[in-house]
Amino acid sequence: MEKSKVYFTKNISGESLVKLFELLNVNLGEKVAIKVHSGEMGNQNFLRPEFYRKIVRYFDGRIVECNTAYDGARNTTKKHKALFKEHGWNKYFSVDLLDEDGYLEIPIENGKVLKKNYIGKNLRNYDGLLVISHFKGHPMGGYGGALKQLSIGCASSEGKAYIHSAGRTLDQYNLWNDLPPQDTFLEAMADAASSVAKYFNGRSAYINVMVNMSVDCDCCDVAEDPCLEDMGILASLDPIAIDQACLDLVYNSNDKGKDHFIKRVESRHGIHTIEAASLLGFGQREYELIEIEG
């Protein structure tokens, strides 16, 4: 099997988002959903709306997000819409809260843990999906990248509860007292990611931005400051390969903060999400890293 191509640039800019996407040579259709992380209230590390202006304009696309399944400023539509304004998303973009009107159930054909997924209903209104992930650590998954954005990120509030509970409940308020074993949760996340990738059937692309890399996610209202220096931007048609490439860049770096970051990843067995995803057939861990100048 030919290795997946992963394009990489050290130039971190809105122009680089467009340049790397064009190298992927993929048609996402006329109506493109651009999945980002809106950033929890109080979080200092999330990527600000200004960064996305050129890529959104390139597609004439829409920024999309879903509600969360934990207490905070994003777990109801009313609060999440208020946060969009607070963080400046509405200043530049039309923003679609995908699960404002509920969820869409989609099948997971060969899932190890889950056989169905509950995504934000409005995803059905789009021809293609561009997943732009802020690569960083995560308190539960070890790290957050393309696979997390595909799974947890595209899931409705109920879908997030379903993934976190490994299929036990859709109720976000009946979730956190009885969580599954860690590897089971990570396998459920891989299952959910596969279903969204297959739902768009070749009309999805992935960009990971390696900046502001804290061990904590943008979903944390109080996050640790970044422990790694900024590294660059990566783009691929393979969500598994791009996440593997990001982790490899961290492991192979000389950054003094990498041990702290790696400890977070390994303490949550984060690589298992990639291992589980690679067995589901919607990507691979083998990749060719192609560095682009400028």
mmCIF file of C-alpha atoms in Angstrom:
data_model
loop_
_atom_site.group_PDB
_atom_site.id
_atom_site.type_symbol
_atom_site.label_atom_id
_atom_site.label_comp_id
_atom_site.label_asym_id
_atom_site.label_seq_id
_atom_site.Cartn_x
_atom_site.Cartn_y
_atom_site.Cartn_z
ATOM 1 C CA MET A 1 0.000 0.000 0.000
ATOM 2 C CA GLU A 2 1.271 3.455 -0.892
ATOM 3 C CA LYS A 3 2.063 5.603 2.130
ATOM 4 C CA SER A 4 -0.311 8.465 2.907
ATOM 5 C CA LYS A 5 0.997 11.898 2.015
ATOM 6 C CA VAL A 6 1.295 14.421 4.834
ATOM 7 C CA TYR A 7 2.346 17.940 3.861
ATOM 8 C CA PHE A 8 4.199 20.047 6.420
ATOM 9 C CA THR A 9 5.303 23.655 6.687
ATOM 10 C CA LYS A 10 6.978 25.547 9.497
ATOM 11 C CA ASN A 11 5.302 28.738 8.293
ATOM 12 C CA ILE A 12 2.309 29.222 10.603
ATOM 13 C CA SER A 13 -0.118 31.557 8.864
ATOM 14 C CA GLY A 14 -3.545 31.778 7.339
ATOM 15 C CA GLU A 15 -1.911 31.698 3.903
ATOM 16 C CA SER A 16 -0.301 28.348 4.767
ATOM 17 C CA LEU A 17 -3.703 26.821 5.492
ATOM 18 C CA VAL A 18 -4.767 27.576 1.922
ATOM 19 C CA LYS A 19 -1.436 26.557 0.381
ATOM 20 C CA LEU A 20 -1.371 23.179 2.112
ATOM 21 C CA PHE A 21 -5.004 22.449 1.311
ATOM 22 C CA GLU A 22 -4.401 23.111 -2.392
ATOM 23 C CA LEU A 23 -1.582 20.548 -2.355
ATOM 24 C CA LEU A 24 -4.095 17.871 -1.329
ATOM 25 C CA ASN A 25 -5.802 18.176 -4.731
ATOM 26 C CA VAL A 26 -9.240 17.203 -3.459
ATOM 27 C CA ASN A 27 -12.702 18.507 -4.316
ATOM 28 C CA LEU A 28 -14.825 18.897 -1.195
ATOM 29 C CA GLY A 29 -17.902 20.017 -3.119
ATOM 30 C CA GLU A 30 -19.782 23.297 -3.209
ATOM 31 C CA LYS A 31 -20.867 23.537 0.422
ATOM 32 C CA VAL A 32 -18.002 22.926 2.844
ATOM 33 C CA ALA A 33 -18.181 22.638 6.634
ATOM 34 C CA ILE A 34 -15.007 23.850 8.341
ATOM 35 C CA LYS A 35 -14.771 22.169 11.736
ATOM 36 C CA VAL A 36 -12.839 24.080 14.380
ATOM 37 C CA HIS A 37 -12.725 24.299 18.175
ATOM 38 C CA SER A 38 -14.528 27.389 19.471
ATOM 39 C CA GLY A 39 -12.507 27.410 22.739
ATOM 40 C CA GLU A 40 -13.943 27.132 26.239
ATOM 41 C CA MET A 41 -14.544 30.344 28.152
ATOM 42 C CA GLY A 42 -11.297 31.272 29.915
ATOM 43 C CA ASN A 43 -9.054 29.120 27.729
ATOM 44 C CA GLN A 44 -5.975 30.995 26.548
ATOM 45 C CA ASN A 45 -4.616 28.546 23.974
ATOM 46 C CA PHE A 46 -7.337 28.055 21.359
ATOM 47 C CA LEU A 47 -6.759 29.345 17.816
ATOM 48 C CA ARG A 48 -8.450 32.693 17.341
ATOM 49 C CA PRO A 49 -10.974 33.363 14.551
ATOM 50 C CA GLU A 50 -8.618 35.703 12.692
ATOM 51 C CA PHE A 51 -6.342 32.760 11.904
ATOM 52 C CA TYR A 52 -9.067 31.076 9.831
ATOM 53 C CA ARG A 53 -10.167 34.042 7.727
ATOM 54 C CA LYS A 54 -8.313 33.168 4.520
ATOM 55 C CA ILE A 55 -9.276 29.474 4.471
ATOM 56 C CA VAL A 56 -12.932 30.250 5.153
ATOM 57 C CA ARG A 57 -12.934 32.869 2.401
ATOM 58 C CA TYR A 58 -11.237 30.387 0.050
ATOM 59 C CA PHE A 59 -14.216 28.038 0.330
ATOM 60 C CA ASP A 60 -16.895 30.580 1.087
ATOM 61 C CA GLY A 61 -17.490 27.952 3.748
ATOM 62 C CA ARG A 62 -19.038 27.931 7.195
ATOM 63 C CA ILE A 63 -17.413 27.437 10.567
ATOM 64 C CA VAL A 64 -19.138 24.543 12.354
ATOM 65 C CA GLU A 65 -19.139 23.330 15.950
ATOM 66 C CA CYS A 66 -21.190 21.139 18.318
ATOM 67 C CA ASN A 67 -22.286 21.489 21.925
ATOM 68 C CA THR A 68 -20.339 19.754 24.681
ATOM 69 C CA ALA A 69 -21.324 17.110 27.220
ATOM 70 C CA TYR A 70 -19.831 18.711 30.325
ATOM 71 C CA ASP A 71 -20.560 21.798 32.378
ATOM 72 C CA GLY A 72 -19.158 25.009 30.972
ATOM 73 C CA ALA A 73 -19.929 27.759 28.492
ATOM 74 C CA ARG A 74 -20.619 25.430 25.546
ATOM 75 C CA ASN A 75 -22.984 22.702 26.763
ATOM 76 C CA THR A 76 -26.209 24.408 25.669
ATOM 77 C CA THR A 77 -27.056 26.147 22.419
ATOM 78 C CA LYS A 78 -27.863 29.421 24.168
ATOM 79 C CA LYS A 79 -24.556 29.546 26.059
ATOM 80 C CA HIS A 80 -22.523 28.351 23.087
ATOM 81 C CA LYS A 81 -23.949 31.021 20.802
ATOM 82 C CA ALA A 82 -23.111 33.650 23.411
ATOM 83 C CA LEU A 83 -19.547 32.336 23.492
ATOM 84 C CA PHE A 84 -19.290 32.573 19.705
ATOM 85 C CA LYS A 85 -19.869 36.305 20.096
ATOM 86 C CA GLU A 86 -17.565 36.585 23.113
ATOM 87 C CA HIS A 87 -14.701 34.964 21.213
ATOM 88 C CA GLY A 88 -15.333 36.912 18.020
ATOM 89 C CA TRP A 89 -16.426 34.127 15.676
ATOM 90 C CA ASN A 90 -19.514 35.994 14.487
ATOM 91 C CA LYS A 91 -17.400 39.021 13.608
ATOM 92 C CA TYR A 92 -15.941 37.235 10.612
ATOM 93 C CA PHE A 93 -17.988 34.137 9.870
ATOM 94 C CA SER A 94 -21.343 32.518 9.558
ATOM 95 C CA VAL A 95 -21.251 29.893 12.313
ATOM 96 C CA ASP A 96 -23.357 26.728 12.279
ATOM 97 C CA LEU A 97 -23.965 24.992 15.607
ATOM 98 C CA LEU A 98 -24.492 21.562 14.121
ATOM 99 C CA ASP A 99 -26.604 20.026 16.881
ATOM 100 C CA GLU A 100 -28.765 23.064 17.543
ATOM 101 C CA ASP A 101 -31.701 21.047 16.183
ATOM 102 C CA GLY A 102 -30.578 17.650 17.419
ATOM 103 C CA TYR A 103 -28.546 14.752 16.086
ATOM 104 C CA LEU A 104 -28.314 12.474 13.078
ATOM 105 C CA GLU A 105 -27.725 8.775 13.730
ATOM 106 C CA ILE A 106 -25.235 7.174 11.353
ATOM 107 C CA PRO A 107 -23.975 3.570 11.297
ATOM 108 C CA ILE A 108 -20.517 2.342 12.240
ATOM 109 C CA GLU A 109 -20.056 -0.628 9.956
ATOM 110 C CA ASN A 110 -17.191 -2.465 11.655
ATOM 111 C CA GLY A 111 -16.892 -0.656 14.968
ATOM 112 C CA LYS A 112 -15.172 -2.527 17.777
ATOM 113 C CA VAL A 113 -17.129 -0.801 20.568
ATOM 114 C CA LEU A 114 -19.849 1.281 18.891
ATOM 115 C CA LYS A 115 -22.220 0.320 16.070
ATOM 116 C CA LYS A 116 -23.744 3.766 15.626
ATOM 117 C CA ASN A 117 -22.793 7.399 16.077
ATOM 118 C CA TYR A 118 -24.800 10.552 16.790
ATOM 119 C CA ILE A 119 -23.426 13.524 14.879
ATOM 120 C CA GLY A 120 -24.718 17.080 14.750
ATOM 121 C CA LYS A 121 -27.789 16.952 12.497
ATOM 122 C CA ASN A 122 -26.723 19.879 10.335
ATOM 123 C CA LEU A 123 -23.704 17.999 8.959
ATOM 124 C CA ARG A 124 -26.135 16.480 6.459
ATOM 125 C CA ASN A 125 -26.395 19.928 4.823
ATOM 126 C CA TYR A 126 -22.766 19.897 3.630
ATOM 127 C CA ASP A 127 -21.030 18.272 0.655
ATOM 128 C CA GLY A 128 -17.624 18.117 2.289
ATOM 129 C CA LEU A 129 -15.753 18.531 5.557
ATOM 130 C CA LEU A 130 -12.484 20.304 6.305
ATOM 131 C CA VAL A 131 -11.287 19.418 9.801
ATOM 132 C CA ILE A 132 -8.849 21.978 11.191
ATOM 133 C CA SER A 133 -7.476 20.722 14.486
ATOM 134 C CA HIS A 134 -5.379 22.533 17.043
ATOM 135 C CA PHE A 135 -2.935 19.756 17.940
ATOM 136 C CA LYS A 136 -2.295 19.676 21.690
ATOM 137 C CA GLY A 137 -2.606 17.446 24.737
ATOM 138 C CA HIS A 138 -5.881 16.306 26.261
ATOM 139 C CA PRO A 139 -6.893 15.387 29.835
ATOM 140 C CA MET A 140 -8.819 12.277 28.727
ATOM 141 C CA GLY A 141 -7.515 11.268 25.302
ATOM 142 C CA GLY A 142 -3.852 12.079 25.927
ATOM 143 C CA TYR A 143 -3.696 14.235 22.828
ATOM 144 C CA GLY A 144 -6.184 15.980 20.554
ATOM 145 C CA GLY A 145 -5.897 16.067 16.768
ATOM 146 C CA ALA A 146 -7.824 15.068 13.659
ATOM 147 C CA LEU A 147 -9.260 11.835 15.085
ATOM 148 C CA LYS A 148 -10.667 13.610 18.124
ATOM 149 C CA GLN A 149 -12.172 16.355 15.963
ATOM 150 C CA LEU A 150 -13.798 13.746 13.716
ATOM 151 C CA SER A 151 -15.260 11.834 16.646
ATOM 152 C CA ILE A 152 -15.917 13.933 19.745
ATOM 153 C CA GLY A 153 -15.805 17.171 17.754
ATOM 154 C CA CYS A 154 -18.491 16.245 15.209
ATOM 155 C CA ALA A 155 -20.708 14.469 17.741
ATOM 156 C CA SER A 156 -23.790 16.126 19.156
ATOM 157 C CA SER A 157 -23.979 16.639 22.898
ATOM 158 C CA GLU A 158 -25.735 13.256 23.108
ATOM 159 C CA GLY A 159 -23.176 11.726 20.781
ATOM 160 C CA LYS A 160 -20.335 12.946 22.956
ATOM 161 C CA ALA A 161 -21.945 11.234 25.949
ATOM 162 C CA TYR A 162 -22.365 8.074 23.870
ATOM 163 C CA ILE A 163 -18.696 7.991 22.855
ATOM 164 C CA HIS A 164 -17.348 8.828 26.308
ATOM 165 C CA SER A 165 -19.532 6.140 27.876
ATOM 166 C CA ALA A 166 -18.667 3.585 25.152
ATOM 167 C CA GLY A 167 -22.330 3.312 24.158
ATOM 168 C CA ARG A 168 -23.857 3.218 27.641
ATOM 169 C CA THR A 169 -25.824 6.475 27.568
ATOM 170 C CA LEU A 170 -26.834 9.510 25.498
ATOM 171 C CA ASP A 171 -27.426 11.533 28.650
ATOM 172 C CA GLN A 172 -24.673 14.047 29.381
ATOM 173 C CA TYR A 173 -25.908 14.327 32.979
ATOM 174 C CA ASN A 174 -25.709 10.539 33.518
ATOM 175 C CA LEU A 175 -22.245 10.081 32.130
ATOM 176 C CA TRP A 176 -19.309 10.843 34.351
ATOM 177 C CA ASN A 177 -19.919 8.492 37.311
ATOM 178 C CA ASP A 178 -19.513 5.258 35.342
ATOM 179 C CA LEU A 179 -16.878 5.678 32.658
ATOM 180 C CA PRO A 180 -15.515 2.672 30.726
ATOM 181 C CA PRO A 181 -11.906 1.449 30.799
ATOM 182 C CA GLN A 182 -9.567 3.913 29.093
ATOM 183 C CA ASP A 183 -8.753 1.765 26.072
ATOM 184 C CA THR A 184 -12.455 1.090 25.499
ATOM 185 C CA PHE A 185 -13.139 4.829 25.420
ATOM 186 C CA LEU A 186 -10.289 5.383 22.950
ATOM 187 C CA GLU A 187 -11.613 2.555 20.746
ATOM 188 C CA ALA A 188 -15.088 4.111 20.840
ATOM 189 C CA MET A 189 -13.537 7.394 19.725
ATOM 190 C CA ALA A 190 -11.812 5.622 16.814
ATOM 191 C CA ASP A 191 -15.115 3.955 15.862
ATOM 192 C CA ALA A 192 -16.906 7.303 15.813
ATOM 193 C CA ALA A 193 -14.148 8.931 13.770
ATOM 194 C CA SER A 194 -14.399 6.194 11.142
ATOM 195 C CA SER A 195 -18.127 6.764 10.718
ATOM 196 C CA VAL A 196 -17.745 10.494 9.980
ATOM 197 C CA ALA A 197 -14.894 9.913 7.521
ATOM 198 C CA LYS A 198 -16.969 7.291 5.719
ATOM 199 C CA TYR A 199 -20.076 9.496 5.811
ATOM 200 C CA PHE A 200 -18.275 12.080 3.647
ATOM 201 C CA ASN A 201 -16.940 9.333 1.364
ATOM 202 C CA GLY A 202 -13.704 10.915 0.136
ATOM 203 C CA ARG A 203 -14.833 14.514 0.585
ATOM 204 C CA SER A 204 -12.963 15.250 3.791
ATOM 205 C CA ALA A 205 -9.537 16.737 4.455
ATOM 206 C CA TYR A 206 -7.495 17.361 7.585
ATOM 207 C CA ILE A 207 -5.207 20.132 8.792
ATOM 208 C CA ASN A 208 -3.405 19.978 12.143
ATOM 209 C CA VAL A 209 -1.902 23.159 13.571
ATOM 210 C CA MET A 210 0.991 22.584 15.985
ATOM 211 C CA VAL A 211 0.972 25.819 17.982
ATOM 212 C CA ASN A 212 0.190 26.717 21.620
ATOM 213 C CA MET A 213 0.775 23.073 22.530
ATOM 214 C CA SER A 214 -0.316 22.625 26.113
ATOM 215 C CA VAL A 215 -0.909 19.256 27.728
ATOM 216 C CA ASP A 216 -4.511 20.469 28.143
ATOM 217 C CA CYS A 217 -7.246 20.796 25.562
ATOM 218 C CA ASP A 218 -9.007 23.948 24.400
ATOM 219 C CA CYS A 219 -12.045 22.558 26.223
ATOM 220 C CA CYS A 220 -10.366 23.393 29.564
ATOM 221 C CA ASP A 221 -11.366 26.723 31.068
ATOM 222 C CA VAL A 222 -8.117 26.692 33.060
ATOM 223 C CA ALA A 223 -5.419 25.127 30.899
ATOM 224 C CA GLU A 224 -1.715 24.814 31.418
ATOM 225 C CA ASP A 225 0.387 27.155 29.317
ATOM 226 C CA PRO A 226 2.080 25.579 26.279
ATOM 227 C CA CYS A 227 5.078 23.395 27.077
ATOM 228 C CA LEU A 228 6.342 22.995 23.489
ATOM 229 C CA GLU A 229 7.585 25.506 20.965
ATOM 230 C CA ASP A 230 5.391 25.972 17.894
ATOM 231 C CA MET A 231 6.273 23.490 15.137
ATOM 232 C CA GLY A 232 4.120 24.160 12.078
ATOM 233 C CA ILE A 233 1.069 23.073 10.121
ATOM 234 C CA LEU A 234 0.339 19.675 8.553
ATOM 235 C CA ALA A 235 -2.281 18.648 5.978
ATOM 236 C CA SER A 236 -3.432 15.262 4.694
ATOM 237 C CA LEU A 237 -6.370 13.303 3.338
ATOM 238 C CA ASP A 238 -5.656 10.679 6.019
ATOM 239 C CA PRO A 239 -6.687 11.564 9.606
ATOM 240 C CA ILE A 240 -4.721 8.672 11.062
ATOM 241 C CA ALA A 241 -1.489 9.506 9.263
ATOM 242 C CA ILE A 242 -1.642 13.191 10.159
ATOM 243 C CA ASP A 243 -2.060 12.466 13.874
ATOM 244 C CA GLN A 244 0.770 9.926 13.760
ATOM 245 C CA ALA A 245 2.988 12.484 12.022
ATOM 246 C CA CYS A 246 2.278 15.110 14.688
ATOM 247 C CA LEU A 247 3.152 12.734 17.499
ATOM 248 C CA ASP A 248 6.321 11.695 15.675
ATOM 249 C CA LEU A 249 7.368 15.330 15.315
ATOM 250 C CA VAL A 250 7.001 15.763 19.072
ATOM 251 C CA TYR A 251 8.831 12.531 19.955
ATOM 252 C CA ASN A 252 11.671 13.295 17.528
ATOM 253 C CA SER A 253 12.098 16.930 18.542
ATOM 254 C CA ASN A 254 14.799 18.388 20.774
ATOM 255 C CA ASP A 255 12.253 20.517 22.612
ATOM 256 C CA LYS A 256 12.897 20.636 26.359
ATOM 257 C CA GLY A 257 9.168 20.483 27.045
ATOM 258 C CA LYS A 258 8.508 17.314 25.122
ATOM 259 C CA ASP A 259 8.864 14.983 28.124
ATOM 260 C CA HIS A 260 5.994 16.749 29.876
ATOM 261 C CA PHE A 261 3.811 16.501 26.769
ATOM 262 C CA ILE A 262 4.720 12.863 26.139
ATOM 263 C CA LYS A 263 3.929 12.003 29.741
ATOM 264 C CA ARG A 264 0.381 13.284 29.215
ATOM 265 C CA VAL A 265 -0.007 11.294 25.991
ATOM 266 C CA GLU A 266 1.366 8.066 27.428
ATOM 267 C CA SER A 267 -0.406 8.308 30.800
ATOM 268 C CA ARG A 268 -3.707 8.233 28.870
ATOM 269 C CA HIS A 269 -2.421 5.642 26.351
ATOM 270 C CA GLY A 270 -3.203 8.179 23.633
ATOM 271 C CA ILE A 271 -1.486 6.210 20.865
ATOM 272 C CA HIS A 272 -4.196 3.559 21.228
ATOM 273 C CA THR A 273 -6.676 5.807 19.425
ATOM 274 C CA ILE A 274 -4.387 5.674 16.398
ATOM 275 C CA GLU A 275 -3.845 1.936 16.814
ATOM 276 C CA ALA A 276 -7.592 1.288 16.977
ATOM 277 C CA ALA A 277 -8.361 3.626 14.076
ATOM 278 C CA SER A 278 -5.778 1.982 11.821
ATOM 279 C CA LEU A 279 -7.593 -1.354 12.203
ATOM 280 C CA LEU A 280 -10.841 0.145 10.905
ATOM 281 C CA GLY A 281 -9.568 0.784 7.391
ATOM 282 C CA PHE A 282 -10.148 4.508 6.904
ATOM 283 C CA GLY A 283 -6.470 5.444 6.958
ATOM 284 C CA GLN A 284 -3.045 4.169 7.939
ATOM 285 C CA ARG A 285 -0.118 4.967 10.207
ATOM 286 C CA GLU A 286 2.444 4.812 7.391
ATOM 287 C CA TYR A 287 3.045 8.191 5.802
ATOM 288 C CA GLU A 288 5.407 10.271 3.705
ATOM 289 C CA LEU A 289 6.155 13.659 5.267
ATOM 290 C CA ILE A 290 6.597 16.272 2.537
ATOM 291 C CA GLU A 291 8.043 19.537 3.829
ATOM 292 C CA ILE A 292 7.003 22.698 2.010
ATOM 293 C CA GLU A 293 9.092 25.848 2.188
ATOM 294 C CA GLY A 294 7.497 29.234 2.924
#
